[in-house]
Structures are given as C-alpha cells and as structure tokens.
Coordinates of C-alpha atoms in Angstrom, one line a residue:
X1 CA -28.0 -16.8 -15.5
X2 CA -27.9 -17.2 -11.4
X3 CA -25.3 -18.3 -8.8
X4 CA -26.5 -20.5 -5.9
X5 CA -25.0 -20.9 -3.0
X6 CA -25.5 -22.2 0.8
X7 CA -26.5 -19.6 2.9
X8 CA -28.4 -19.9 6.7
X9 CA -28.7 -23.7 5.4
X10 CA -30.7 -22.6 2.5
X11 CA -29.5 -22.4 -1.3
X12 CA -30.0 -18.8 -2.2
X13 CA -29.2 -16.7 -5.4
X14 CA -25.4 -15.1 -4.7
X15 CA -24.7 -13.3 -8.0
X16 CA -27.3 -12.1 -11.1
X17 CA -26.6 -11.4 -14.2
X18 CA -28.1 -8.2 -16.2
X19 CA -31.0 -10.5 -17.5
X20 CA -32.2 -12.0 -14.4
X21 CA -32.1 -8.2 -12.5
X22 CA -34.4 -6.9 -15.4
X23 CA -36.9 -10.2 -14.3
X24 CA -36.5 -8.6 -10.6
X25 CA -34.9 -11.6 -9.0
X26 CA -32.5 -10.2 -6.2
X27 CA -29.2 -11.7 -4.5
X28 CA -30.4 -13.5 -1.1
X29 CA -33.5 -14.7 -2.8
X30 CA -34.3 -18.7 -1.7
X31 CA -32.9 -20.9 -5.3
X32 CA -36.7 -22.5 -4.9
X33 CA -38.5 -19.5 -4.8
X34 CA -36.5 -18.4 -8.1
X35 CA -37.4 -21.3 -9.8
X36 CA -41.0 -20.9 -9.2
X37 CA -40.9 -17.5 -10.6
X38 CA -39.2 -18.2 -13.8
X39 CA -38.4 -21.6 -14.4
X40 CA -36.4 -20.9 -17.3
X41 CA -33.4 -19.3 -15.6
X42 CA -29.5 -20.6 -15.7
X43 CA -28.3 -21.9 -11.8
X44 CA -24.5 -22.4 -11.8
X45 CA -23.1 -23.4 -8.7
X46 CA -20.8 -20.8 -6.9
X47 CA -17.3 -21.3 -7.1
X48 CA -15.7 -19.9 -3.8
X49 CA -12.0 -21.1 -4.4
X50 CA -12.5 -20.0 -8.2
X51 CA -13.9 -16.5 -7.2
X52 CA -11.0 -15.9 -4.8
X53 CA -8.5 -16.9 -7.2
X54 CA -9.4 -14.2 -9.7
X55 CA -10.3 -11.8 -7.0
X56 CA -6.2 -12.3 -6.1
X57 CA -5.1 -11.9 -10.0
X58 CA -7.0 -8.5 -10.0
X59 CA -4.9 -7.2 -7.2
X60 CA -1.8 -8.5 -8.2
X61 CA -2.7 -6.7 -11.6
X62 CA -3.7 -3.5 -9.5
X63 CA 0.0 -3.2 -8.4
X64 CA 0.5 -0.9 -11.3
X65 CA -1.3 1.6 -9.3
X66 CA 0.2 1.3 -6.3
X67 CA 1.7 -1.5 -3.9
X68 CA -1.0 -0.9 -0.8
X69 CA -3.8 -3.3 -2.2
X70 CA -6.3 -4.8 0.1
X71 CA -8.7 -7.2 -0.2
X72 CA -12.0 -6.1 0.5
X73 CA -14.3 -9.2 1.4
X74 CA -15.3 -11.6 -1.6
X75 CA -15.6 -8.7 -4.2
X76 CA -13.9 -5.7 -3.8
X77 CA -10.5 -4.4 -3.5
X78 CA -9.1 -1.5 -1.4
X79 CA -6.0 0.9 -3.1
X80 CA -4.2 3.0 -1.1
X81 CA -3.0 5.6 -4.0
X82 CA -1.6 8.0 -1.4
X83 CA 1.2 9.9 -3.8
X84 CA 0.8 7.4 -6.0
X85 CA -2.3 9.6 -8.4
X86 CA 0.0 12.1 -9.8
X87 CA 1.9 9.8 -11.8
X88 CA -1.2 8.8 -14.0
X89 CA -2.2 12.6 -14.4
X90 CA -4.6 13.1 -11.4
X91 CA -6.9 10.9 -9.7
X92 CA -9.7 11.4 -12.4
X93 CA -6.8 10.1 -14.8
X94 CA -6.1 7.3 -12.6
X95 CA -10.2 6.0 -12.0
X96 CA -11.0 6.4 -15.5
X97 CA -7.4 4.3 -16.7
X98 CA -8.7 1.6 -14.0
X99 CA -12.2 0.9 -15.1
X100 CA -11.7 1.2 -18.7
X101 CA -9.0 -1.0 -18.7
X102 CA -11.3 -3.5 -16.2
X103 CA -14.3 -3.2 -18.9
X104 CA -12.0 -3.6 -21.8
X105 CA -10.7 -7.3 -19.7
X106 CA -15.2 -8.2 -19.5
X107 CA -15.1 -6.9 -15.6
X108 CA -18.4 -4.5 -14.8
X109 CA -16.8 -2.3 -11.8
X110 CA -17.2 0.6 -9.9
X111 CA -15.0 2.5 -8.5
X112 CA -14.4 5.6 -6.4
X113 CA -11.6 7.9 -4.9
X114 CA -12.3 9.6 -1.9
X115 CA -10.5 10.9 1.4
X116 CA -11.9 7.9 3.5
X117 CA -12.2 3.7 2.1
X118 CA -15.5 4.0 4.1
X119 CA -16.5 6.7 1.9
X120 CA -15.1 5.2 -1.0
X121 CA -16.9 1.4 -0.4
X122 CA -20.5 3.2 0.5
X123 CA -20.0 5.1 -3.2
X124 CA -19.2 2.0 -4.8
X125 CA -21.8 0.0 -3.6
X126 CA -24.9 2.0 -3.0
X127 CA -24.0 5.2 -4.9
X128 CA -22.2 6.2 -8.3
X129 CA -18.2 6.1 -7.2
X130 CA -16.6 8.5 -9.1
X131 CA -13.9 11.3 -7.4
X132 CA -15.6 12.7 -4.1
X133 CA -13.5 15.7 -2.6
X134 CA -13.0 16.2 0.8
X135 CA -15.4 18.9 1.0
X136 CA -18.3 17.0 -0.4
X137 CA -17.5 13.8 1.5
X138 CA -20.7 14.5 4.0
X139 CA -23.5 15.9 1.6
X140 CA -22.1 12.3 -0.8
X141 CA -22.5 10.1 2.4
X142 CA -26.1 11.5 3.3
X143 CA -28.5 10.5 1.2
X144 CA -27.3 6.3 1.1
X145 CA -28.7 3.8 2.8
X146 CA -27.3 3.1 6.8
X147 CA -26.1 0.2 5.0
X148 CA -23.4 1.8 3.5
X149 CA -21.7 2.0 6.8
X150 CA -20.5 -1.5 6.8
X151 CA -23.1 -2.5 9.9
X152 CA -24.5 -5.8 10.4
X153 CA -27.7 -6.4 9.2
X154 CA -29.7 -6.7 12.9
X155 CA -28.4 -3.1 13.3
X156 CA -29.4 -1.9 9.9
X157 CA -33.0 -3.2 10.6
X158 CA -33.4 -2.0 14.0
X159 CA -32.6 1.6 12.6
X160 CA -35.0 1.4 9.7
X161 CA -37.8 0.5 12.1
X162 CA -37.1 3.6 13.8
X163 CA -37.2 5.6 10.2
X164 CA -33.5 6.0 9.8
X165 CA -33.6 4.7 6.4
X166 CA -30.6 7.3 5.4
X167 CA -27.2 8.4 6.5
X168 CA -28.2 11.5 6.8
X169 CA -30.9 10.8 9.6
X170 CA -28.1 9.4 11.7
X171 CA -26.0 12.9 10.8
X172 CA -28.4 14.7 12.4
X173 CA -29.3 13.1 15.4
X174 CA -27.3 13.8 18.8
X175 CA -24.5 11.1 19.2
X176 CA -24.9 10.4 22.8
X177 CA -28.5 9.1 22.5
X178 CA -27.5 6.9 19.5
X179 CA -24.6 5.1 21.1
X180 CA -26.5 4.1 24.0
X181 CA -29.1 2.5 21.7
X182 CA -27.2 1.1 19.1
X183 CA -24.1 1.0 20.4
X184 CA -20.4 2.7 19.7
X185 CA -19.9 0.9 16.8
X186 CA -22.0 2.7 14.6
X187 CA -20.5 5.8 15.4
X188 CA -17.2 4.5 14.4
X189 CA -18.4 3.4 10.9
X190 CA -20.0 6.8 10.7
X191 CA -16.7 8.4 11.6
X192 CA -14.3 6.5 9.5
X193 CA -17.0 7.6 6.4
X194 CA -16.3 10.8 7.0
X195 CA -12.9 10.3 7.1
X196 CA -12.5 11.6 11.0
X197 CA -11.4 8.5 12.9
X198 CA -8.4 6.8 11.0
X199 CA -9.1 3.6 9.3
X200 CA -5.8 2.0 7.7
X201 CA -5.6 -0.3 4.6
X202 CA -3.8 -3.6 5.2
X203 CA -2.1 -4.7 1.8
X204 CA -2.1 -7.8 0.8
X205 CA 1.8 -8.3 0.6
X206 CA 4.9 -6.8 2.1
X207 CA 5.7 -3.3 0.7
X208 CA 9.1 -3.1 -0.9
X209 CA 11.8 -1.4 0.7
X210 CA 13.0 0.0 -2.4
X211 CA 11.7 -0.4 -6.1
X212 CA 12.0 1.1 -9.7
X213 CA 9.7 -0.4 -13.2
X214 CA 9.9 0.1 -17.1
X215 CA 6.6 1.0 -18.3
X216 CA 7.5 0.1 -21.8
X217 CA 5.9 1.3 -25.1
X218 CA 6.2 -1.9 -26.9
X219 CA 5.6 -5.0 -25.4
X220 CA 8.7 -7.5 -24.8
X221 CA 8.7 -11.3 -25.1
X222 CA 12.0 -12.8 -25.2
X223 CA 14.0 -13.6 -22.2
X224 CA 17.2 -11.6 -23.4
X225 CA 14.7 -8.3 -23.6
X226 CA 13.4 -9.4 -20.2
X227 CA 17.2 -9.7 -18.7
X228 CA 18.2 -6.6 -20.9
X229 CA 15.3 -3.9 -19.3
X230 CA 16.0 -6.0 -15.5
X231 CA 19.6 -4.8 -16.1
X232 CA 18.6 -1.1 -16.8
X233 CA 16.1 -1.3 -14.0
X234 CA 18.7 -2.7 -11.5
X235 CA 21.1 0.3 -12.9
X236 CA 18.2 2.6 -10.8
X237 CA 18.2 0.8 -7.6
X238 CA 21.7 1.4 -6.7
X239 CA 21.6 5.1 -5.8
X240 CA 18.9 4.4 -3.2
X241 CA 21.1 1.4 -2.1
X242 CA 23.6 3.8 -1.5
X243 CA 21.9 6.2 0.0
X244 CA 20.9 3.8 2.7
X245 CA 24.6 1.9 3.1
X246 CA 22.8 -1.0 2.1
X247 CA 22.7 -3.7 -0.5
X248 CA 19.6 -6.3 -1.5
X249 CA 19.6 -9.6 -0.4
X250 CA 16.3 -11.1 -2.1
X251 CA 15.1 -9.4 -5.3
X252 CA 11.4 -9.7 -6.5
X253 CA 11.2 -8.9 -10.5
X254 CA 7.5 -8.5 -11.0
X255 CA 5.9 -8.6 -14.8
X256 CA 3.1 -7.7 -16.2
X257 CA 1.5 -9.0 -19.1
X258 CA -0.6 -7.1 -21.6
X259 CA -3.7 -9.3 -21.1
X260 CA -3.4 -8.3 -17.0
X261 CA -1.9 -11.6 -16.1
X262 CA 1.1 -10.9 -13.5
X263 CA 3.9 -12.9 -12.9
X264 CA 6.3 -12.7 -9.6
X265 CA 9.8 -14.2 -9.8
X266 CA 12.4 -13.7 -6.8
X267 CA 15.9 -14.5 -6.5
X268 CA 18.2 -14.2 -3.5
X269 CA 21.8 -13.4 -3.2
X270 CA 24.3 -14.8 -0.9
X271 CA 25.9 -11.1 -0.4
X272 CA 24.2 -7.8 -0.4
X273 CA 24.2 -6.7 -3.7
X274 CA 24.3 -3.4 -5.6
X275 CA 25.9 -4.5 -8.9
X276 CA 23.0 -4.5 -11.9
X277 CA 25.0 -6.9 -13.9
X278 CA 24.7 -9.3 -10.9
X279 CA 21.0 -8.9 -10.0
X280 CA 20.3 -9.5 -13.5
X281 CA 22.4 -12.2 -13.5
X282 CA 20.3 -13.7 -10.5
X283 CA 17.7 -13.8 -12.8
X284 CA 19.1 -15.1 -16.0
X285 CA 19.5 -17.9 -14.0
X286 CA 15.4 -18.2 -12.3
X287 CA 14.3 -17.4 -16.0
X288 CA 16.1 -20.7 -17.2
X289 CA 14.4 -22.6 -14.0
X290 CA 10.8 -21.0 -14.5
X291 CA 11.3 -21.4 -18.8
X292 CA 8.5 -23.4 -19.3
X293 CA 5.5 -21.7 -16.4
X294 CA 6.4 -18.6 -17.7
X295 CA 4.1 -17.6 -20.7
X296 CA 4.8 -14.9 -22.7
X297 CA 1.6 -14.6 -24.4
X298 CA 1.1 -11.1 -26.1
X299 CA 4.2 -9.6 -24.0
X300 CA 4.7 -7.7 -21.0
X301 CA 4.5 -4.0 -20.8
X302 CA 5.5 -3.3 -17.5
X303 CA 8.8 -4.7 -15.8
X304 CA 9.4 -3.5 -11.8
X305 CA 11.8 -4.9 -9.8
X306 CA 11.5 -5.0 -6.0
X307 CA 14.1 -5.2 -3.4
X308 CA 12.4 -7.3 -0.5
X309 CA 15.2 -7.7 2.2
X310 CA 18.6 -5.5 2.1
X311 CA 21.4 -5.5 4.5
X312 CA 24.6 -3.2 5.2
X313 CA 27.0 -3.5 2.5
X314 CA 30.7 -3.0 3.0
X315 CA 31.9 -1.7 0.1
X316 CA 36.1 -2.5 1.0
X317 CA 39.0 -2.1 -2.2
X318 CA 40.1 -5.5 -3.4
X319 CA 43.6 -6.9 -2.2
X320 CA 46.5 -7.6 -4.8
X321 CA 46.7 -11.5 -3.8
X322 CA 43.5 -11.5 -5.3
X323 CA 41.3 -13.2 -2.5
X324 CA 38.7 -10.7 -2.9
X325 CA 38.3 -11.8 -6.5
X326 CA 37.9 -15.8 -5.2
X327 CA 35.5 -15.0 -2.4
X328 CA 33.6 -13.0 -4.7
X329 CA 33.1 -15.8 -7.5
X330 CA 32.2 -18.1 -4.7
X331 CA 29.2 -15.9 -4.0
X332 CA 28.2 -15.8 -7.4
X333 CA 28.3 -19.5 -7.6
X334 CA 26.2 -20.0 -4.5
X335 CA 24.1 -17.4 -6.2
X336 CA 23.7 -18.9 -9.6
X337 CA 23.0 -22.4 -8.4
X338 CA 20.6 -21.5 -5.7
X339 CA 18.2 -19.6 -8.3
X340 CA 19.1 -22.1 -10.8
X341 CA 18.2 -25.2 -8.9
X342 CA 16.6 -23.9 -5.4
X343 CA 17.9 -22.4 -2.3
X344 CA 18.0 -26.2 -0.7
X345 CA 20.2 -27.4 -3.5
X346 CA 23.7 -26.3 -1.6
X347 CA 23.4 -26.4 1.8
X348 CA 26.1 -25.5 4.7
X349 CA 26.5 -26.2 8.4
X350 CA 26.2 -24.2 11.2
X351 CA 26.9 -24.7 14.7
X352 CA 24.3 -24.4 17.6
X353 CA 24.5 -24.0 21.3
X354 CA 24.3 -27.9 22.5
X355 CA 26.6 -30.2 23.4
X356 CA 24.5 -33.4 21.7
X357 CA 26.1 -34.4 18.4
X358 CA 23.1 -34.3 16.7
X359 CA 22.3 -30.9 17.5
X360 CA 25.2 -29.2 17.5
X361 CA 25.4 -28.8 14.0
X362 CA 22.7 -27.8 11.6
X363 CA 22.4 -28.1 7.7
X364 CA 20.6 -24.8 6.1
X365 CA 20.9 -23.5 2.7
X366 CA 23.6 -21.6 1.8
X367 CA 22.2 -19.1 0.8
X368 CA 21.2 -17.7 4.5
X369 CA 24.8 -18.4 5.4
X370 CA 25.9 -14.8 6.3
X371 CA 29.5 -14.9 5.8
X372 CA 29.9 -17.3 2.4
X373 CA 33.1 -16.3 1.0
X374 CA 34.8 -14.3 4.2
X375 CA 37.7 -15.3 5.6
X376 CA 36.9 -14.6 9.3
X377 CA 34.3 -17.8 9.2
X378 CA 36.6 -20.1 10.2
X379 CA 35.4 -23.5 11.2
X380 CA 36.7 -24.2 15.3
X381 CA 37.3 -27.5 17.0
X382 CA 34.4 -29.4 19.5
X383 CA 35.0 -29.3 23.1
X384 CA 36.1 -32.8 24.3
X385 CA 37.9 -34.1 21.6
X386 CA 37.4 -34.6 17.5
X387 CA 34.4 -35.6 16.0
X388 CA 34.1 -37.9 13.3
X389 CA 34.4 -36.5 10.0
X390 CA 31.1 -38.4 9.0
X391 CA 28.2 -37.9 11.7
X392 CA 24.8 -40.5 10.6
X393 CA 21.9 -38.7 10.6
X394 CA 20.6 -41.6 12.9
X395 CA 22.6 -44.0 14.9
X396 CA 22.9 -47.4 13.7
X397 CA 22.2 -49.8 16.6
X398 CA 24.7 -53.3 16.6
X399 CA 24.0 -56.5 18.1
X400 CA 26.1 -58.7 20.1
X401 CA 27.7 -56.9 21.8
X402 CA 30.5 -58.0 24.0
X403 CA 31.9 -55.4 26.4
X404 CA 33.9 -54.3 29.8
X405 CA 31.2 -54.0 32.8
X406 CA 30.4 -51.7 33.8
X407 CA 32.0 -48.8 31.9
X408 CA 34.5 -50.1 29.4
X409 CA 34.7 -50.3 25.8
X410 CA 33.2 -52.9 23.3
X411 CA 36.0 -55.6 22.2
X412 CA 33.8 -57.1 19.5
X413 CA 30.2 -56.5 18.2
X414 CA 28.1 -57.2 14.8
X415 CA 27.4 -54.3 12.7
X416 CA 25.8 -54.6 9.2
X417 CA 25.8 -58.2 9.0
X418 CA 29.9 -58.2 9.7
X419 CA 31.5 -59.4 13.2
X420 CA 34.2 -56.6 13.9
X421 CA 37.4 -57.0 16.2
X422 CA 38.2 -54.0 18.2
X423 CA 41.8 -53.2 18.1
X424 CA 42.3 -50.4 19.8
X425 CA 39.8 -48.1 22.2
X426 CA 39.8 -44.3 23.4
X427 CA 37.1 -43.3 26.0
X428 CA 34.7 -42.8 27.7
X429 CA 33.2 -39.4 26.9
X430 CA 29.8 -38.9 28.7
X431 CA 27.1 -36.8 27.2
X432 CA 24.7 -36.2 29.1
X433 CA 21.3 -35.6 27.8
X434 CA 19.5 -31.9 27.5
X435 CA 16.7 -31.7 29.9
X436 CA 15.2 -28.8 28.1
X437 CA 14.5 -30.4 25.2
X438 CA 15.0 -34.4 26.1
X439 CA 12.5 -36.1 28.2
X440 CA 12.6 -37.4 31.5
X441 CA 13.6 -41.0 30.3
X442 CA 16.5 -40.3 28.6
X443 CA 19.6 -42.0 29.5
X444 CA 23.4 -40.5 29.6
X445 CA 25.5 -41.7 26.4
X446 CA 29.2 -42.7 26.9
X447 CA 31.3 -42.7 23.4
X448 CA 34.2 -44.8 22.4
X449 CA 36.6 -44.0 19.8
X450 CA 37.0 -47.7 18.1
X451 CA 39.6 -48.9 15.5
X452 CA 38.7 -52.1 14.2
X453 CA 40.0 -55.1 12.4
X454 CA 38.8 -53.8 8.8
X455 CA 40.8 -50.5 9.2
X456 CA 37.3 -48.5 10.2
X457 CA 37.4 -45.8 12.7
X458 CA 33.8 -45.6 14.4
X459 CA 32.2 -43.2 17.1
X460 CA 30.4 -45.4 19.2
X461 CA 28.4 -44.8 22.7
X462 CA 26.4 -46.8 24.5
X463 CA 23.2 -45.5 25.6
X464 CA 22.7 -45.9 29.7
X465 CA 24.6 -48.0 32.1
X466 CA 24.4 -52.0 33.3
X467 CA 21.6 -52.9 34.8
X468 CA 20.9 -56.3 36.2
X469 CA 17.1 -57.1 34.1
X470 CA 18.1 -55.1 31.2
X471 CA 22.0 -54.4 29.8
X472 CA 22.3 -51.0 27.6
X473 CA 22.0 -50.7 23.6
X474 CA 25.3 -49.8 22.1
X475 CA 24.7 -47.2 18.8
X476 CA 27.2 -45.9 15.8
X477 CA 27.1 -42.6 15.4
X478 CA 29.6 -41.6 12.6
X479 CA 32.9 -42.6 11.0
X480 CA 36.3 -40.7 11.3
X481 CA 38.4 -40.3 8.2

C-alpha cells in the first residue's frame, strides 16, 4: 500500500508501507512510474487535514512528558524534557516508556534524546535515535548524510557534486571557504547539530503558570471520581498560589485516557481563586455541560490540572454584617452559570471613554468583569443629564414628523404604526459626532426628552439640522422608566 499526493504538479508516492519498501519503490517516486513497476500495488489518496489531526492528538498525548511540545513539520514532534527526564527514571527510562507505548497504540517511531533537536531530528531520521551524550554528539553527527542538517535540497546536491556526501566532510573543512560557497546558513544548521548556536523549541500551546497531576494506578471513569481527584489536585496548587500572592482566574483540567486520547476542559472564575472546593466546583459544573462529548472509554489514568491566567488575590477577614459572605455567593453564581452555560450567558456593562450613547456603554461577559461582587464598583451618573433606562441597540426612525424649525422639539410624530401627542419636551442636547471613528458625513444629533399622550417617556434626537431640499430624520433611541 502507497500514498499519492501532488507534488511539483506531479502525483508522487508520499508514504510506503513495509511491503512496498521491500519492492524498492521510494517516497518522491512519479504515481505512473510506480504503477508500471508493479501494477498490483494499493494507492490511497493522502489525507493532509487527516494526518495533521492525528499528528496534534500525539502531542497533546506527549504532554505527559513534558508541556514544551513542538510540531516538527508533517511528521515529527519536538519535546523539550529539560528537568522533566528524572521523573520517569532517566532519559533511557523516558525514550523507551515513549516508543513502546507508541508501538503498543500501532505507531512505528523513532526517537532520540540528545543535547541539541538538530542532533536529535538527524538521529531520527537518517540514523538509529537512541540517547546520544554530549560528548559523542560530533563523532554521531559525522557519518550521516548533509541532509540531516535540515538544508534545502539545491544545497544538498551542490555539496554531493563536490563529494561531501557526509557530515563529517563538512567538519573537516575550513568554515570560511564554505560560507562563501554555500552560504551562512549551512554553518548554522551545522552549529545548532552540535548543539553550539542555541536553537529553541516553540511549544505548541501556552505553558502553565502553575500545575500539579494524579498519575493514578487504576483508571477512573465516573465524574464524581473525576471531581473527587480535581479536588485533591486543586488541594496542591494553593501553596504555589500563595507563594506568588496570587490566585487563578481560568483553570485548564487536562485528562488522559488510557487508549492516549486527551481531553482539555477549562473553566474560569469571576475572582481569583485558591479554594479547592471552589475550583472543583468550576468543574462540577463544565462536566455537566461537556456530559455527553466526554467519553470515558477505558478510563483516564492521568488527571493534571493547569492554572492558565492568575491574578493578585487579597486575602481580607470577612465583616460581621455579613457582606463578605453575599459578594462572595455572587461570585460563585457568576462562576457556576458561566461554566455551566458559557461565559456569554451573563453579561454586564461597562463604560467607555465616548460621549455617543451607543458607545459609551459596552455589554461583555461577566465573567471578565474585574470587580463582580465589590462594593467600590459603583455605577455613576452620564454627564448632561439621565439616560433612559432602556437604550435600543438601534434607533428606530419615525415618520411624520411635525416639529419647531429650526431647533425645537417634535409636537407629534408616528412611531410603530401609532400617531403620538407630545405633552411635554426637555431639550436640546447636542452630540456631536466622533471624528476618530465617525466619517466625514456624519451629522450632529440633538435629543429631546418627550412625554407623550400614552404615558411613554422616549429619548429622541434628530439627526442634522433644516435644510431647505432635504429636512433631517428624527430617530428613538431608548425609553426612560
């Protein structure tokens, strides 16, 4: 069985199987040219999308190693186990737990462990992997190919023309006369193989702040299990919480299944948090909302929980009216409801720096509201007068409108099918428009305060001024109580 795929606007062979190596067919080799040789061979179609996605579950199931994991083109991944190999009993320990584990899921890998990823991805792919210590690192790297140094492939065939097949023919040629010819870049790779110039690994996801797992010796599948090991977990956090004056804000509980299937839940708080009992409570509530996408199968066997964002927490003794109590069960209720239903299913207004109605105030969830629950957030009047206690998130336009020229308020108009009687009128207040963020064309808006015949308070402006061709639209923008 083959892979095909497009390649220079050809279809060539991008993976083999055992069977078709032993027939000497070769990855790159034209699809036609395959067939000719043995017309009985299996062509699948490549997958890209497919390949990628399991590409991304291996590294997600690499975690357990260590939370610096890289993606390393379409078929390899880069761990960064810096500190991370004692843990497992060594680096040998560590490599050997890795790929048996990979074989025993039906993955052929290689793998090595060296003081350099150049190093590492040359051993992988042209030589045995294995553990390479840092004083073997050059006489490893000779004898491969000049491939293994991550070069394009015009490079690679200008030096094999010149009969620097090996790395080793490059190590012992002066430097100077090889970066004029070939160019600085080489040199680099060569470097960053021998672990001399620096070469960092980008992981695929934001490490942690602060974390702490349950390797467990029997798998769990229930969710009270699942909440009872998050709450012992959680209990392990809070020293290092302490230690930095801080408390989590969004919480990441990662599991791992026993078939190397990982699943990432997270759950925000409304306060920093140090309290296990109310991190796992966070997630008593997200495993009710995930119930059904979260599969059990065989059970998990490891449980880590993450902290992703944290913030200062002031820890300050609880009153005797008991105000501390009620702020703090509105937090939890903002909490619960948020990871219950989504962040965007309470939301809370916040002011902004403009003086258009519109813009001035702002619905986010309340869970990025910083001060749910204090007392200092006090709500503070608008400049120029009350607003109405119901702003339209779009102004209704009216019709027929009869008004004062040029500047005075409406005396009747038809709004939602319904002629309306003004009784009484407070204004003008002119808003001019932002310039910043408005364009050119926009006009000045003057707002009325209007009691009408039905008992209605309305908020209503009239966008522009008289003109003789064309007279101004008049808009409602909201309804006092």
């Amino acid at each position: 069985m083959v892979c095909s795929g497009r390649r220079d606007n050809a279809m060539r062979l991008t993976a083999l199987d055992e069977a078709a190596e032993r027939i000497g067919l070769k990855r790159g080799q034209g699809l036609a040219e395959a067939r000719a040789m043995h017309p009985g061979i299996d062509v699948v179609e490549e997958n890209q999308t497919a390949d990628r996605s399991i590409l991304e579950a291996l590294a997600d199931w690499c975690d357990r190693y260590t939370p610096l994991v890289a993606l390393d083109g379409r078929n390899g991944l880069f761990l960064d186990i810096t500190g991370c190999a004692h843990l497992f009993g060594g680096e040998r320990a560590l490599l050997d737990d890795a790929l048996s584990r990979l074989f025993l899921m039906g993955f052929d890998v290689r793998g090595a462990i060296s003081g350099s990823p150049g190093l590492s991805w040359a051993t992988c792919r042209f030589g045995r992997g294995g553990v390479i210590a840092n004083e073997d690192m050059r006489k490893m790297l000779a004898p491969l190919p000049v491939a293994s140094l991550r070069i394009d492939e015009i490079t690679v065939a200008s030096l094999q023309k010149l009969g620097l097949k090996q790395v080793g023919d490059l190590l012992a040629m002066p430097r100077a006369p090889l970066a004029r010819r070939f160019g600085a870049h080489v040199l680099l790779r060569l470097d960053q193989a021998l672990g001399s110039s620096e070469e960092p690994v980008s992981p695929r996801r934001p490490v942690p702040c602060l974390s702490s797992e349950r390797r467990l010796a029997e798998p769990i599948q229930t969710e009270e299990s699942i909440l009872q090991v998050t709450h012992q977990v959680a209990a392990l956090l809070k020293p290092g919480l302490e230690a930095r004056g801080a408390g989590g804000r969004i919480f990441e509980l990662v599991l791992f299944r026993v078939d190397g299937r990982v699943f990432r839940i997270q759950a925000g708080a409304s306060r920093p948090l140090r309290d296990a009992g109310r991190i796992a409570g966070l997630f008593s509530e997200r495993l009710k909302a995930v119930h059904d996408d979260l599969d059990a199968g065989f059970g998990f066997e490891i449980l880590r929980l993450n902290v992703l964002e944290h913030e200062a927490f002031d820890a300050s003794q609880k009153d005797f009216e008991g105000n501390g109590q009620r702020e703090t069960s509105l937090a939890e209720f903002v909490d619960r409801v948020s990871a219950r239903l989504g962040a965007a299913s309470l939301q809370c207004f916040q002011l902004r720096e403009s003086h258009v109605p519109e813009r001035a105030v702002v619905s986010v969830p309340a869970m990025e509201i910083r001060s749910i629950g204090k007392r200092e957030a006090k709500a503070f009047a608008f400049p120029g007068g009350d607003r109405p206690l119901r702003l339209f998130p779009h102004p209704e336009r009216v019709e027929a409108v009869a008004a004062e020229v040029p500047d005075g308020p409406p005396f009747r108009f038809r709004w939602r099918r319904m002629m309306h009687e003004v009784l009484h009128a407070e204004g003008p207040e002119r808003i001019s428009p932002e310039w910043w963020h408005d364009e050119e064309a926009a006009a000045e808006r003057d707002y009325f305060r209007l009691e009408v015949g039905t008992g209605h308070r309305l908020w209503v402006y009239r966008n522009g001024h008289y003109e003789l061709e064309r007279p101004p639209n008049w808009f409602i923008h909201g309804v006092f109580a």
